[in-house]
């Protein structure tokens, strides 16, 4: 789409770009801080995109077939807020701009996910936004393959700076996007050659253009302060079937003489003296936060430019057959198919009779079952298809086949997590990714952003403890459970057997206000719930799996593979005349959400002992500072998993002895 309105053509686009610059400057001065370099330097890039190419309607910010614009260099957030205000987004009006960085406003220091406001994702740390954009582009192609061009046909644009391209995640997603030939993806690189520390050549000598070309991208160079040239470059990018990178040569802090093309423009403070100098230099004789009527009208026209196309799209959508339309509406509402739980419950009953099973295999069985009933479930793993078994019947998503539902990420955990977030915020996708638990730290920013945005997503982590055995301590994640449990808004679930695994999947698929991490063993899990019924006990976070025979003298708390250890310890204690209960605690977050009376009943008043093949950190809330803990005090070792459990004294005998010592 390349339609210009009457008002827009009557107003010089450079003057329209100045409106971005001065709204940004005035807001930053008012706030006292705010990274002026990006909005001043990138204003012309944004103007060319929003006035001539971006398909959107400010009156309907969540129109599903809109183009996505990701402001990856999120520190320069006033660029985005000025655009949203100028185009007429209701939630980001001039008062919001005036309240930039004020508590409670929609104009936070970095853009925070709010699609109703036109903010497509929380970019936060550099590199996250461009990786989210790659995920959005994947989601667009998947949905296009299902519904066709009439319903799904849009671009994803990411505004990126030097910092995003330096981060390691950039290498991962640039390579993968080129490999997958994501032709609906366009990066607009603000090539100002300046960072907070100074010129980029202090730390970078590579040619970014060659880098992108080598990864299969279409690359162009353009004057980043020439809106007409920028518009032509964007049009050329849209006509190429490869992902595109447009190198837009700009000057950071453009328009303020004191900081233009200087490191001070990145995050330095500016004053009213600076804005006065800019007003004189750029011939902008208007008071702060005021715009000349022709420019304001031109921007409002830009904001409504896509309305006719949106209405035409709505007409095409209304013309779909009822079954296809119902499926589209379901996906856009984020609702699961009506019969998915019936299938899950049948699988749960089957798994309860299947005998001992590795946790990761049980999770793979859930993928196989859910993939049949939830067609929007998209799986993937970073080069771990065989080890995780989360592909099963799913074909691969490739450059030549967009109907595939398994993404071969290569050895790129960080890319996987951020792309999953991008698919999720795009909509229409249930994203799921699998890797070893010890690699989850490579995904740390992506997990945190998912939690911060309160978006769903299934993160399945395998090889969860010393139970992986001979691979040794480098791959034995003794401290990772504590790390994941520290995230607000995440459910971290460590199932004790295949039945709890099915329940964990049921919960994860329903959790809409945050991501879910499901922690899986490599070694077989003993069956601890052979008579599973329809009730999801894991939903309580913790429950009494085996009560004491008579008045409780002790309570043993355990998760995952150690629940079986706790049950065996209970039997040893019974032989010694000690009455102990065993509590399975698969999800602390869900347990904390239960009523106080329930939590008190589960934990009981008797002495408590916890057992987990991980470090103690976090367990004191349940066992007390003087409580007994059977687990890891340091890193693991290389050996058979059964030998390791004995070596580190995580055994029924050790748990029974700890109970005796606590009495």
XYZ file of C-alpha atoms in Angstrom:
663
model
C 0.000 0.000 0.000
C 1.472 3.363 -1.008
C -1.381 5.836 -0.869
C -0.783 9.474 0.027
C -3.527 11.674 1.406
C -4.278 15.176 0.208
C -3.011 16.746 3.454
C 0.135 14.665 3.551
C 1.190 15.542 0.019
C 0.573 19.217 0.747
C 2.982 19.175 3.699
C 6.715 18.626 3.387
C 7.526 15.312 5.054
C 10.566 16.928 6.638
C 8.242 19.303 8.469
C 6.157 16.332 9.552
C 9.337 14.746 10.885
C 10.077 17.917 12.824
C 6.772 17.431 14.631
C 8.199 14.157 15.975
C 11.413 15.882 16.934
C 9.837 18.721 18.848
C 7.222 16.643 20.648
C 10.069 14.364 21.686
C 12.372 17.175 22.745
C 9.685 18.943 24.741
C 8.625 15.736 26.503
C 12.223 14.839 27.352
C 12.948 18.299 28.741
C 9.752 18.154 30.796
C 10.669 14.697 32.148
C 14.254 15.708 32.852
C 15.664 12.692 30.986
C 14.852 10.393 28.094
C 17.411 9.507 25.376
C 16.881 12.222 22.740
C 19.265 10.825 20.126
C 16.957 8.230 18.575
C 13.754 10.264 18.121
C 15.699 13.191 16.708
C 17.825 11.104 14.375
C 15.133 8.650 13.328
C 12.227 11.022 12.778
C 12.556 11.029 8.986
C 12.702 7.217 8.853
C 9.530 6.941 10.897
C 7.768 9.608 8.857
C 8.444 7.864 5.550
C 7.215 4.573 6.964
C 4.082 5.787 8.735
C 2.888 8.204 6.073
C 3.504 6.101 2.971
C 3.830 2.410 3.800
C 2.712 1.170 7.197
C -0.704 -0.482 6.958
C -2.618 0.528 10.086
C -5.640 2.410 11.362
C -5.138 4.389 14.554
C -8.874 4.084 15.273
C -8.540 0.270 15.429
C -5.105 -0.430 16.903
C -5.585 -4.218 17.138
C -6.798 -4.801 13.573
C -5.354 -8.305 13.046
C -4.001 -7.694 9.521
C -2.192 -4.462 10.409
C 1.507 -4.161 9.745
C 3.546 -4.512 12.918
C 6.005 -1.803 13.916
C 8.526 -2.784 16.579
C 10.620 -0.055 18.160
C 13.547 -2.282 19.070
C 15.825 0.564 20.180
C 13.378 1.067 23.021
C 15.413 3.603 24.982
C 14.459 6.157 22.308
C 10.797 5.588 23.148
C 9.660 9.145 22.477
C 9.998 8.366 18.776
C 7.206 5.822 19.124
C 5.068 7.884 21.516
C 5.265 10.940 19.259
C 4.195 8.835 16.279
C 1.263 7.336 18.161
C 0.135 10.734 19.413
C 0.455 12.386 16.012
C -1.419 9.581 14.243
C -4.321 9.768 16.680
C -4.037 6.699 18.894
C -6.559 7.360 21.640
C -4.480 5.986 24.500
C -1.427 8.107 23.636
C -2.722 11.652 23.377
C -0.841 14.881 24.015
C -1.386 14.606 27.769
C 0.338 11.230 27.739
C 3.245 12.767 25.854
C 3.451 15.531 28.442
C 3.520 12.843 31.136
C 6.434 10.971 29.586
C 8.116 8.792 32.245
C 5.514 9.756 34.860
C 4.172 6.957 37.040
C 0.890 5.618 35.700
C 1.183 7.012 32.171
C 1.193 4.967 28.951
C 4.517 6.582 28.067
C 7.025 4.695 30.186
C 10.767 5.078 29.829
C 10.857 2.060 27.502
C 7.764 0.995 25.522
C 5.645 -1.502 27.459
C 3.356 -3.948 25.691
C -0.033 -2.379 25.092
C -1.526 -3.230 21.686
C -4.542 -0.987 22.313
C -2.075 1.898 22.509
C -0.154 0.786 19.423
C 2.748 -0.704 21.396
C 3.261 -4.167 19.932
C 5.766 -5.556 22.440
C 7.982 -4.701 25.395
C 11.383 -4.403 23.795
C 13.375 -3.533 26.896
C 16.935 -4.888 26.601
C 18.537 -4.260 23.233
C 18.081 -7.020 20.688
C 14.783 -8.278 22.085
C 12.685 -6.195 19.709
C 14.278 -7.349 16.474
C 13.999 -10.951 17.682
C 10.335 -10.425 18.582
C 9.856 -9.040 15.075
C 11.255 -12.219 13.540
C 8.745 -14.210 15.581
C 5.941 -11.941 14.388
C 6.999 -12.490 10.795
C 6.937 -16.262 11.337
C 3.451 -16.028 12.849
C 2.239 -14.004 9.864
C 3.461 -16.644 7.424
C 1.947 -19.517 9.444
C -1.447 -17.817 9.568
C -1.175 -16.827 5.908
C -0.664 -20.483 5.013
C -3.895 -21.340 6.857
C -6.127 -18.453 5.806
C -4.626 -17.009 2.617
C -3.715 -13.516 1.428
C -7.281 -12.239 1.710
C -7.142 -12.514 5.499
C -3.444 -12.462 6.446
C -0.998 -10.401 4.409
C 1.055 -7.892 6.340
C 4.618 -6.786 7.005
C 6.659 -6.561 10.166
C 8.985 -3.575 10.486
C 11.625 -3.246 13.173
C 13.397 0.026 13.916
C 16.843 -0.960 15.126
C 19.995 0.805 16.231
C 23.628 -0.182 16.460
C 23.182 -1.586 19.949
C 20.538 -4.114 18.909
C 22.799 -5.369 16.132
C 25.740 -5.773 18.522
C 23.867 -7.985 20.964
C 24.447 -11.709 20.515
C 20.766 -12.406 19.902
C 21.016 -10.361 16.701
C 23.394 -12.886 15.153
C 20.938 -15.670 15.970
C 17.823 -14.076 14.495
C 19.490 -12.476 11.473
C 20.817 -15.868 10.429
C 17.527 -17.659 11.025
C 15.345 -15.021 9.340
C 17.536 -15.169 6.242
C 17.487 -18.961 6.241
C 13.688 -18.986 6.463
C 13.363 -16.297 3.751
C 10.983 -14.159 5.783
C 10.256 -11.712 2.997
C 7.595 -9.824 4.963
C 10.245 -8.688 7.466
C 12.006 -5.332 7.116
C 14.651 -3.909 9.453
C 15.167 -0.139 9.408
C 18.681 0.372 10.761
C 19.357 3.800 12.210
C 22.968 3.901 11.081
C 24.179 6.869 13.123
C 27.526 5.265 13.995
C 27.359 6.511 17.568
C 26.807 4.785 20.900
C 26.690 5.958 24.504
C 30.449 5.356 24.722
C 31.239 7.138 21.484
C 31.750 6.191 17.827
C 30.833 2.599 16.984
C 34.264 1.958 15.469
C 35.609 1.761 19.028
C 34.017 -1.687 19.273
C 32.775 -2.647 15.811
C 34.682 -3.075 12.566
C 32.383 -5.445 10.667
C 30.390 -4.254 7.680
C 26.758 -4.725 8.700
C 25.646 -4.683 5.079
C 27.880 -7.628 4.199
C 26.785 -9.382 7.369
C 23.126 -9.236 6.373
C 23.858 -10.110 2.740
C 25.810 -13.173 3.827
C 22.756 -14.301 5.768
C 20.468 -14.038 2.753
C 18.971 -10.583 3.286
C 18.139 -7.888 0.740
C 20.243 -4.848 1.716
C 20.001 -1.194 0.705
C 21.713 2.052 1.682
C 19.805 5.298 1.951
C 20.098 8.816 3.324
C 18.176 8.528 6.586
C 17.168 12.183 6.466
C 15.621 12.005 2.985
C 12.003 10.828 3.388
C 11.455 10.385 -0.353
C 14.551 8.214 -0.729
C 13.523 6.276 2.365
C 10.077 5.665 0.924
C 11.566 4.356 -2.310
C 13.846 2.021 -0.362
C 10.932 0.648 1.668
C 8.982 0.044 -1.547
C 11.947 -1.850 -2.992
C 12.217 -3.915 0.184
C 8.552 -4.872 -0.058
C 9.023 -6.096 -3.611
C 11.828 -8.530 -2.649
C 11.115 -12.050 -1.394
C 14.000 -11.945 1.087
C 13.987 -10.250 4.478
C 15.278 -6.715 4.021
C 17.632 -4.447 5.898
C 17.702 -0.766 4.994
C 20.805 1.014 6.280
C 19.567 4.547 6.980
C 22.520 6.900 7.417
C 21.538 9.450 10.068
C 22.938 11.876 12.594
C 22.127 11.108 16.189
C 20.456 14.044 17.941
C 19.645 15.699 14.609
C 18.558 19.324 15.047
C 20.142 20.192 18.392
C 23.491 21.845 17.566
C 25.122 21.008 20.904
C 24.614 17.249 20.685
C 24.073 16.438 16.993
C 26.411 13.609 15.913
C 27.844 13.432 19.431
C 27.792 10.696 22.059
C 25.957 13.099 24.379
C 22.851 12.667 22.242
C 22.356 9.046 23.266
C 21.194 9.510 26.838
C 22.403 12.928 27.861
C 20.140 15.570 29.317
C 18.840 18.387 27.164
C 17.497 21.744 28.276
C 15.169 24.449 27.049
C 18.265 26.212 25.719
C 18.813 23.192 23.461
C 15.229 23.152 22.257
C 15.335 26.898 21.625
C 18.460 26.421 19.520
C 16.742 23.620 17.613
C 13.672 25.770 16.996
C 15.857 28.433 15.472
C 17.935 25.990 13.410
C 14.921 24.066 12.056
C 12.635 27.104 11.708
C 10.032 25.815 14.174
C 8.525 28.945 15.822
C 5.907 27.055 17.824
C 5.624 26.780 21.620
C 6.265 23.439 23.346
C 3.667 20.729 22.594
C 1.923 22.861 19.967
C 1.722 21.948 16.289
C 0.757 23.998 13.237
C -2.653 22.918 11.962
C -1.518 21.715 8.491
C 1.094 19.397 10.010
C -1.263 18.086 12.662
C -3.901 17.414 9.978
C -1.385 15.632 7.769
C -0.436 13.334 10.624
C -4.077 12.622 11.431
C -4.580 11.720 7.776
C -1.626 9.353 8.029
C -3.270 7.736 11.050
C -6.504 7.116 9.149
C -4.903 6.282 5.803
C -5.430 2.557 6.286
C -9.100 2.757 7.195
C -10.377 1.972 3.710
C -8.114 -1.057 3.505
C -9.225 -2.218 6.939
C -12.874 -1.983 5.906
C -12.139 -3.889 2.703
C -10.375 -6.545 4.774
C -13.377 -6.748 7.100
C -15.625 -7.294 4.107
C -13.409 -10.151 2.908
C -13.435 -11.630 6.402
C -17.220 -11.417 6.554
C -17.353 -13.314 3.276
C -15.571 -16.379 4.640
C -17.507 -19.588 5.053
C -18.895 -19.940 8.607
C -16.471 -22.679 9.678
C -13.364 -20.772 8.589
C -14.680 -17.553 10.115
C -15.382 -19.272 13.425
C -11.865 -20.694 13.479
C -10.358 -17.266 12.730
C -12.401 -15.616 15.471
C -11.359 -18.307 17.943
C -7.678 -17.790 17.203
C -7.886 -14.015 17.423
C -9.678 -14.315 20.779
C -6.922 -16.597 22.062
C -9.416 -19.341 22.853
C -8.595 -23.049 22.699
C -10.775 -25.531 20.785
C -13.877 -26.705 22.603
C -12.781 -30.339 23.013
C -9.112 -29.928 23.900
C -9.543 -30.867 27.569
C -11.387 -34.063 26.696
C -8.394 -35.156 24.647
C -6.007 -34.122 27.421
C -7.950 -35.987 30.101
C -7.990 -39.137 27.960
C -4.209 -38.836 27.555
C -3.814 -38.312 31.278
C -5.722 -41.543 31.989
C -3.575 -43.375 29.448
C -0.335 -42.062 30.957
C -1.402 -43.117 34.459
C -1.230 -46.734 33.267
C 1.920 -46.401 31.161
C 4.440 -47.195 33.897
C 7.706 -45.415 34.624
C 8.485 -42.765 32.034
C 11.019 -39.987 31.586
C 9.470 -36.597 32.182
C 10.595 -35.266 28.809
C 9.030 -38.252 27.048
C 5.747 -37.684 28.875
C 5.820 -34.039 27.785
C 6.487 -35.153 24.223
C 3.444 -37.422 24.458
C 1.423 -34.352 25.424
C 2.692 -32.513 22.340
C 1.567 -35.401 20.172
C -1.879 -35.423 21.780
C -2.415 -31.675 21.828
C -1.093 -31.084 18.312
C -4.045 -32.988 16.921
C -6.634 -30.874 18.706
C -4.832 -27.482 18.885
C -3.730 -26.694 15.311
C -2.213 -23.353 16.357
C 0.327 -25.085 18.633
C 3.780 -24.303 17.206
C 6.674 -26.316 18.598
C 10.417 -26.026 18.295
C 13.746 -26.753 19.926
C 17.323 -25.512 19.493
C 18.915 -28.527 17.791
C 17.340 -30.941 20.291
C 14.665 -32.680 18.253
C 15.850 -36.180 19.181
C 16.670 -35.438 22.818
C 13.381 -33.732 23.606
C 10.961 -35.603 21.313
C 8.750 -32.542 20.935
C 8.394 -32.753 17.174
C 6.631 -36.109 16.706
C 4.101 -35.760 13.884
C 4.738 -32.048 13.291
C 6.308 -31.103 9.975
C 8.993 -28.410 9.875
C 8.284 -24.759 9.086
C 10.689 -23.928 6.252
C 11.363 -21.349 3.574
C 9.448 -23.553 1.151
C 6.693 -24.880 3.421
C 4.861 -22.440 5.690
C 2.366 -25.094 6.819
C 4.949 -26.705 9.113
C 4.465 -26.419 12.865
C 7.943 -27.250 14.129
C 10.697 -24.649 13.960
C 14.287 -25.819 13.678
C 15.919 -22.993 15.601
C 19.423 -24.376 15.332
C 21.588 -23.903 18.417
C 19.891 -20.622 19.257
C 18.073 -20.699 22.605
C 17.934 -16.926 22.977
C 16.380 -16.543 19.534
C 13.829 -19.225 20.306
C 12.569 -17.508 23.445
C 12.297 -14.051 21.887
C 10.693 -15.393 18.715
C 8.170 -17.276 20.834
C 7.283 -13.989 22.544
C 6.930 -12.355 19.125
C 4.608 -15.108 17.906
C 2.531 -14.814 21.048
C 2.033 -11.046 20.912
C 1.297 -11.286 17.200
C -1.700 -13.455 18.030
C -3.197 -16.612 16.595
C -0.359 -18.838 17.824
C 0.187 -21.017 20.891
C 3.978 -20.990 21.155
C 5.949 -23.774 22.767
C 9.708 -24.252 22.913
C 11.893 -26.930 24.440
C 15.497 -27.063 25.551
C 17.625 -28.328 28.428
C 17.074 -26.540 31.736
C 20.735 -25.597 31.980
C 20.352 -23.579 28.763
C 17.464 -21.524 30.109
C 19.862 -18.790 31.206
C 20.580 -18.110 27.539
C 16.868 -17.196 27.407
C 16.819 -15.131 30.563
C 15.827 -11.789 29.024
C 13.139 -13.458 26.926
C 11.641 -15.221 29.929
C 11.692 -11.979 31.880
C 10.014 -10.053 29.066
C 7.283 -12.710 28.823
C 6.680 -12.337 32.546
C 6.763 -8.544 32.369
C 4.266 -8.504 29.488
C 2.153 -11.135 31.265
C 1.821 -13.108 28.053
C 1.355 -16.878 27.751
C 3.913 -19.294 26.378
C 4.983 -22.851 27.152
C 8.665 -23.163 27.973
C 9.541 -26.834 28.419
C 12.895 -27.497 30.080
C 14.388 -30.972 30.133
C 17.338 -32.688 31.846
C 16.365 -31.049 35.097
C 18.895 -32.237 37.700
C 21.832 -34.492 38.507
C 19.509 -37.150 37.113
C 20.925 -36.508 33.643
C 23.940 -38.497 34.820
C 27.151 -38.867 32.863
C 27.085 -35.557 30.998
C 28.384 -34.096 34.220
C 28.024 -30.890 36.257
C 28.208 -28.493 33.287
C 24.770 -29.773 32.286
C 23.279 -30.459 35.729
C 21.171 -27.379 36.608
C 21.176 -27.498 40.407
C 20.469 -23.758 40.856
C 17.976 -23.176 38.049
C 14.718 -24.049 39.774
C 15.326 -21.296 42.310
C 16.090 -18.901 39.474
C 12.859 -19.636 37.593
C 10.756 -19.493 40.752
C 11.989 -15.940 41.314
C 10.169 -14.582 38.252
C 6.901 -12.777 38.982
C 3.960 -13.983 36.855
C 5.589 -17.267 35.811
C 4.304 -20.682 36.829
C 7.234 -23.057 37.291
C 5.939 -26.634 37.416
C 8.110 -29.685 38.118
C 5.923 -32.777 37.656
C 6.529 -35.943 39.681
C 5.226 -38.354 37.052
C 3.391 -38.520 33.729
C 0.041 -37.732 35.377
C 1.347 -34.518 36.894
C 2.916 -33.807 33.495
C -0.503 -33.969 31.841
C -1.859 -31.679 34.539
C 1.046 -29.275 34.021
C 0.216 -29.069 30.326
C -3.435 -28.443 31.106
C -2.441 -25.559 33.358
C 0.143 -24.137 30.973
C -2.289 -24.069 28.079
C -4.813 -22.192 30.214
C -2.403 -19.726 31.824
C -3.075 -16.448 30.005
C -1.496 -13.901 32.352
C 2.064 -15.136 32.153
C 4.327 -17.878 30.812
C 4.624 -21.411 32.152
C 7.868 -23.343 32.587
C 7.467 -27.119 32.735
C 10.506 -28.859 34.190
C 11.146 -32.380 32.901
C 13.465 -35.184 33.921
C 15.694 -37.113 31.565
C 15.596 -40.243 33.743
C 12.425 -42.325 34.229
C 9.898 -41.051 36.769
C 8.205 -43.643 38.943
C 4.421 -43.625 38.859
C 3.148 -41.860 41.988
C -0.424 -41.201 40.816
C -1.636 -44.558 39.368
C -5.296 -43.829 40.077
C -5.515 -40.393 38.506
C -8.997 -38.962 38.175
C -10.235 -35.892 36.329
C -9.315 -33.458 39.129
C -6.149 -31.503 38.445
C -4.304 -31.729 41.758
C -1.286 -29.922 40.318
C -3.544 -26.851 40.017
C -3.374 -26.561 43.798
C 0.396 -26.173 43.596
C 0.886 -28.686 46.390
C -1.252 -31.465 47.793
C -1.027 -34.351 50.224
C -0.070 -37.323 48.090
C 0.170 -39.794 50.953
C -1.188 -38.927 54.401
C 0.278 -40.307 57.605
C -1.286 -43.390 59.074
C -2.705 -41.650 62.129
C -1.696 -38.308 63.576
C 1.045 -36.729 61.483
C 4.479 -36.625 63.096
C 6.367 -35.251 60.110
C 5.762 -33.863 56.627
C 8.054 -34.587 53.688
C 7.880 -32.020 50.868
C 9.181 -32.914 47.414
C 8.982 -32.124 43.707
C 9.667 -34.008 40.498
C 11.710 -37.185 40.658
C 12.250 -36.757 44.388
C 8.571 -37.359 45.171
C 9.276 -41.069 44.691
C 12.243 -40.724 47.067
C 9.931 -39.125 49.637
C 7.373 -41.938 49.317
C 10.069 -44.561 49.864
C 11.297 -42.632 52.907
C 7.742 -42.610 54.277
C 7.688 -46.400 54.042
C 10.999 -46.638 55.924
C 9.684 -44.328 58.618
C 6.498 -46.361 58.937
C 8.605 -49.433 59.608
C 10.216 -47.461 62.431
C 6.814 -46.439 63.798
C 7.040 -42.831 62.616
C 3.968 -41.407 60.914
C 4.933 -39.137 57.992
C 2.921 -37.533 55.217
C 4.272 -36.842 51.726
C 3.346 -33.613 49.955
C 3.975 -33.210 46.240
C 4.747 -29.535 45.501
C 4.927 -29.233 41.699
C 4.249 -25.470 41.562
C 5.042 -23.072 44.390
C 3.329 -20.140 42.673
C 0.003 -21.966 42.483
C 0.342 -23.149 46.063
C 0.870 -19.579 47.269
C -2.371 -18.622 45.501
C -4.423 -21.121 47.543
C -6.446 -20.081 50.601
C -4.479 -19.857 53.821
C -6.516 -22.618 55.447
C -5.706 -25.015 52.588
C -1.987 -24.237 52.747
C -1.961 -24.754 56.478
C -3.722 -28.111 56.148
C -1.281 -29.343 53.497
C 1.856 -28.274 55.360
C 0.586 -29.326 58.779
C 2.092 -28.458 62.158
C 4.569 -31.318 62.376
C 8.268 -30.865 61.544
C 8.957 -30.613 57.821
C 11.720 -31.973 55.629
C 12.157 -31.016 51.967
C 13.890 -33.107 49.319
C 14.838 -31.847 45.867
C 17.863 -32.575 43.674
C 18.666 -28.881 43.588
C 19.973 -26.218 45.960
C 18.052 -25.274 49.087
C 17.478 -21.650 48.110
C 13.795 -20.771 48.522
C 12.768 -23.810 50.549
C 13.110 -22.052 53.903
C 9.690 -20.437 53.429
C 8.193 -23.906 53.877
C 10.623 -25.705 56.194
C 11.932 -22.753 58.202
C 15.515 -21.635 58.640
C 16.157 -24.569 60.981
C 14.252 -27.085 58.868
C 15.899 -30.064 57.245
C 16.680 -30.134 53.535
C 17.957 -33.070 51.527
C 19.413 -31.917 48.243
C 22.434 -30.308 46.630
C 24.955 -28.065 48.352
C 27.190 -27.604 45.332
C 27.481 -28.692 41.729
C 27.017 -32.225 40.472
C 29.389 -34.774 38.981
C 29.695 -37.170 36.063
C 28.368 -40.672 36.600
C 25.335 -42.875 36.339
C 22.314 -41.062 37.730
C 21.573 -43.745 40.317
C 25.172 -43.532 41.560
C 24.933 -39.750 41.718
C 21.826 -39.828 43.900
C 23.642 -42.128 46.299
C 26.856 -40.078 46.090
C 25.043 -36.864 46.996
C 22.932 -38.663 49.595
C 19.557 -37.891 48.034
C 18.068 -41.202 49.042
C 15.084 -42.535 50.991
C 17.433 -43.429 53.825
C 18.826 -39.886 54.007
C 15.339 -38.379 54.009
C 14.171 -40.795 56.715
C 17.222 -39.944 58.815
C 16.555 -36.207 58.377
C 12.987 -36.748 59.606
C 14.208 -38.641 62.635
C 16.704 -35.891 63.446
C 13.932 -33.292 63.273
C 11.708 -35.059 65.801
